[in-house]
Short mmCIF file of C-alpha atoms in Angstrom, two decimals:
data_model
loop_
_atom_site.label_atom_id
_atom_site.label_comp_id
_atom_site.label_asym_id
_atom_site.label_seq_id
_atom_site.Cartn_x
_atom_site.Cartn_y
_atom_site.Cartn_z
CA MET N 1 -7.29 6.83 -26.97
CA GLN N 2 -5.07 6.64 -23.89
CA GLN N 3 -4.83 3.37 -21.97
CA ALA N 4 -5.26 3.84 -18.24
CA VAL N 5 -5.10 1.95 -14.96
CA ILE N 6 -7.44 2.56 -12.03
CA PHE N 7 -5.51 2.19 -8.78
CA VAL N 8 -7.26 1.94 -5.39
CA ARG N 9 -6.20 0.99 -1.87
CA VAL N 10 -7.78 0.67 1.56
CA SER N 11 -5.74 -0.07 4.67
CA LYS N 12 -8.10 -2.41 6.52
CA LYS N 13 -9.71 -5.67 5.41
CA GLU N 14 -13.11 -4.55 6.62
CA GLN N 15 -12.96 -1.40 4.50
CA ASP N 16 -14.44 -1.39 1.01
CA TYR N 17 -12.85 0.18 -2.06
CA GLN N 18 -15.97 -0.14 -4.25
CA ARG N 19 -16.75 3.57 -3.93
CA GLN N 20 -13.24 4.46 -5.11
CA LEU N 21 -13.63 2.16 -8.11
CA GLU N 22 -16.99 3.61 -9.09
CA ASP N 23 -15.74 7.19 -8.80
CA LEU N 24 -12.67 6.48 -10.91
CA ARG N 25 -14.66 4.57 -13.53
CA SER N 26 -16.86 7.63 -13.93
CA LEU N 27 -13.74 9.79 -14.18
CA ALA N 28 -12.34 7.53 -16.91
CA LEU N 29 -15.54 7.92 -18.93
CA SER N 30 -15.44 11.70 -18.57
CA GLN N 31 -11.82 11.78 -19.77
CA ALA N 32 -12.48 9.33 -22.63
CA VAL N 33 -9.65 6.99 -21.62
CA GLN N 34 -9.68 3.21 -21.97
CA VAL N 35 -9.28 1.38 -18.65
CA VAL N 36 -7.13 -1.69 -19.35
CA ALA N 37 -6.72 -2.76 -15.72
CA GLU N 38 -8.08 -2.11 -12.23
CA ILE N 39 -5.59 -2.66 -9.42
CA SER N 40 -7.01 -2.86 -5.91
CA GLU N 41 -5.22 -3.43 -2.63
CA LYS N 42 -6.30 -4.09 0.93
CA ILE N 43 -3.04 -3.47 2.72
CA SER N 44 -1.73 -1.26 5.49
CA GLY N 45 -0.35 2.11 4.50
CA ALA N 46 2.64 1.28 6.70
CA ARG N 47 3.86 -1.34 4.21
CA THR N 48 6.68 -0.28 1.92
CA ASN N 49 6.06 -0.14 -1.81
CA GLN N 50 8.42 -3.10 -2.24
CA GLU N 51 5.94 -5.17 -0.19
CA ARG N 52 2.90 -4.05 -2.19
CA ASP N 53 1.96 -6.29 -5.10
CA GLY N 54 -0.40 -3.62 -6.43
CA ILE N 55 2.28 -0.96 -6.75
CA GLN N 56 4.65 -3.47 -8.32
CA GLU N 57 2.00 -4.42 -10.89
CA LEU N 58 1.41 -0.73 -11.64
CA LEU N 59 5.13 -0.22 -12.23
CA ARG N 60 5.30 -3.33 -14.42
CA LEU N 61 2.49 -2.08 -16.68
CA SER N 62 4.18 1.30 -16.92
CA ARG N 63 7.58 -0.16 -17.75
CA THR N 64 6.12 -2.33 -20.51
CA ARG N 65 4.44 0.77 -22.01
CA ALA N 66 1.00 -0.84 -21.60
CA ILE N 67 -0.51 2.33 -20.10
CA GLN N 68 -0.24 6.10 -20.43
CA LYS N 69 -2.29 7.20 -17.41
CA VAL N 70 -3.02 6.23 -13.79
CA LEU N 71 -6.21 7.29 -12.02
CA VAL N 72 -6.17 7.52 -8.21
CA CYS N 73 -8.50 9.08 -5.65
CA GLU N 74 -5.74 10.43 -3.39
CA VAL N 75 -1.98 10.82 -3.63
CA SER N 76 -1.50 8.82 -0.40
CA ARG N 77 -2.61 5.68 -2.30
CA LEU N 78 0.81 5.66 -4.01
CA GLY N 79 3.06 5.24 -0.95
CA ARG N 80 3.44 5.43 2.81
CA SER N 81 5.93 8.31 2.79
CA THR N 82 6.74 11.42 0.80
CA VAL N 83 9.87 9.76 -0.56
CA GLU N 84 7.99 6.68 -1.79
CA VAL N 85 5.23 8.74 -3.40
CA LEU N 86 7.72 10.94 -5.21
CA GLN N 87 9.73 7.91 -6.35
CA VAL N 88 6.60 6.48 -7.99
CA VAL N 89 5.69 9.85 -9.49
CA ASP N 90 9.22 10.36 -10.83
CA GLU N 91 9.49 6.91 -12.41
CA LEU N 92 6.07 7.13 -14.05
CA THR N 93 6.87 10.63 -15.30
CA GLN N 94 10.14 9.38 -16.82
CA LEU N 95 8.14 6.63 -18.55
CA GLY N 96 5.64 9.13 -19.92
CA VAL N 97 2.79 7.91 -17.69
CA SER N 98 0.61 10.67 -16.26
CA ILE N 99 -1.02 10.40 -12.82
CA TYR N 100 -4.41 12.00 -12.27
CA VAL N 101 -5.44 12.61 -8.64
CA GLN N 102 -9.19 12.91 -8.45
CA ASN N 103 -9.76 14.74 -5.17
CA PHE N 104 -7.59 17.67 -6.29
CA GLY N 105 -8.11 17.43 -10.04
CA ILE N 106 -4.38 17.58 -10.76
CA GLU N 107 -2.31 15.68 -13.30
CA THR N 108 1.44 15.18 -13.46
CA LEU N 109 1.81 15.58 -17.23
CA ARG N 110 0.40 18.13 -19.66
CA ASN N 111 0.76 17.19 -23.31
CA GLY N 112 3.60 14.87 -22.33
CA LYS N 113 5.46 17.51 -20.30
CA ARG N 114 5.88 17.81 -16.52
CA ASN N 115 3.28 19.87 -14.70
CA PRO N 116 5.35 21.81 -12.10
CA VAL N 117 2.24 22.74 -10.11
CA ALA N 118 1.31 19.07 -9.77
CA GLN N 119 4.84 18.17 -8.67
CA PHE N 120 4.73 20.84 -5.96
CA LEU N 121 1.27 19.77 -4.76
CA PHE N 122 2.28 16.10 -4.73
CA THR N 123 5.17 16.89 -2.42
CA LEU N 124 2.93 18.84 -0.05
CA LEU N 125 0.08 16.30 -0.05
CA ALA N 126 2.37 13.34 0.50
CA GLU N 127 4.03 15.14 3.40
CA PHE N 128 0.66 16.01 4.95
CA ALA N 129 -0.37 12.35 4.73
CA ARG N 130 2.87 11.29 6.42
CA LEU N 131 2.41 13.83 9.22
CA GLU N 132 -1.15 12.64 9.75
CA ARG N 133 0.06 9.04 10.20
CA GLU N 134 2.81 10.18 12.57
CA THR N 135 0.30 12.14 14.65
CA LEU N 136 -1.98 9.11 14.86
CA ARG N 137 0.93 6.91 15.91
CA GLU N 138 1.97 9.39 18.61
CA ARG N 139 -1.57 9.49 19.95
CA ILE N 140 -1.71 5.69 20.15
CA LEU N 141 1.64 5.51 21.95
CA SER N 142 0.58 8.31 24.30
CA GLY N 143 -2.63 6.43 25.10
CA MET N 144 -0.65 3.26 25.84
CA ASP N 145 1.70 5.17 28.15
CA GLU N 146 -1.25 6.66 30.01
CA ALA N 147 -2.80 3.20 30.38
CA ARG N 148 0.45 1.90 31.86
CA ARG N 149 0.57 4.79 34.33
CA GLN N 150 -2.90 3.77 35.44
CA GLY N 151 -1.69 0.23 36.02
CA LYS N 152 -3.42 -1.33 33.02
CA LYS N 153 -1.83 -4.31 31.28
CA ILE N 154 -0.72 -3.67 27.69
CA GLY N 155 -0.19 -6.55 25.29
CA ARG N 156 -0.73 -10.29 25.62
CA PRO N 157 -2.16 -11.32 29.03
CA ASP N 158 0.20 -13.07 31.44
CA GLY N 159 0.39 -16.80 30.95
CA THR N 160 -0.70 -16.74 27.32
CA THR N 161 2.70 -16.71 25.62
CA GLU N 162 2.41 -18.61 22.38
CA GLY N 163 4.95 -21.41 22.01
CA LYS N 164 6.69 -22.45 18.81
CA ALA N 165 4.54 -25.56 18.26
CA ALA N 166 1.27 -23.70 18.82
CA PHE N 167 2.39 -20.87 16.54
CA LEU N 168 3.33 -23.24 13.70
CA LYS N 169 0.06 -25.15 14.12
CA LYS N 170 -1.86 -21.88 13.89
CA TYR N 171 -0.15 -21.09 10.59
CA ALA N 172 0.03 -24.61 9.17
CA SER N 173 -0.86 -23.43 5.66
CA VAL N 174 2.04 -20.96 5.74
CA VAL N 175 4.40 -23.75 6.79
CA ARG N 176 3.20 -25.95 3.92
CA ASN N 177 3.69 -23.23 1.33
CA LEU N 178 7.17 -22.34 2.58
CA ARG N 179 8.24 -25.98 2.59
CA ALA N 180 6.87 -26.29 -0.93
CA GLY N 181 9.33 -23.62 -2.01
CA LEU N 182 6.98 -20.62 -2.37
CA SER N 183 8.40 -17.18 -1.70
CA VAL N 184 7.57 -15.22 1.45
CA ARG N 185 5.55 -12.67 -0.53
CA LYS N 186 3.60 -15.28 -2.48
CA THR N 187 2.88 -17.22 0.71
CA ALA N 188 1.63 -14.10 2.48
CA LYS N 189 -0.74 -13.37 -0.39
CA LEU N 190 -2.07 -16.92 -0.67
CA CYS N 191 -2.58 -17.33 3.07
CA ASP N 192 -3.87 -13.77 3.60
CA VAL N 193 -1.39 -12.97 6.37
CA SER N 194 1.26 -10.29 6.79
CA ILE N 195 4.75 -10.68 5.39
CA ASN N 196 6.16 -10.30 8.92
CA THR N 197 4.09 -13.29 10.08
CA VAL N 198 5.43 -15.39 7.20
CA ARG N 199 8.97 -14.33 8.03
CA LYS N 200 8.49 -15.36 11.65
CA VAL N 201 7.12 -18.75 10.57
CA ASN N 202 10.04 -19.12 8.19
CA GLU N 203 12.50 -18.48 11.02
CA TYR N 204 10.92 -21.27 13.07
CA VAL N 205 10.86 -23.63 10.08
CA LEU N 206 14.54 -23.03 9.36
CA LEU N 207 15.59 -23.54 12.99
CA LYS N 208 16.98 -26.99 13.69
CA PRO N 209 15.12 -28.97 16.42
#
């Protein structure tokens, strides 16, 4: 029996990935594979795969030959860009790990060999997902430009600039973890903040008074 990982991601903290998990658990039963791990992320799709603990754990399990299959709902769960998705697909393929994408019913390996149709579809789907994000970003920027033309204030209100002391007080737990020697990534995970926020705190902490 093949060992498999269920991999799910949502991009907002208020979103729930329970439906994805339930769907993929049912899929695992139908394919008679043994689920040895469930990896779930609540992280923005704009984060690189290097910043995603879930993707890194998936790659670790694949490299140690602990799994032979990955189950995902959509190809966009595997990366923010076409290049990142294809990098994951290529590495897992080289390691003999097949990826099954539920919403299209496609799999990267057939009897241990590359499925060229899946490779082609992965490229297309990843590119469509990237274009969709770019379109959304352009719409947001266009809306901000229109608001400025109408004289509306964009960003932090005047007079509310956050000083260094107030910022460090706000993220006191981040400061403690950094001073204790924890890495930026570990601190971000423990304190449930973005890596960029931790980096900004770290810059302030390293600055001499």
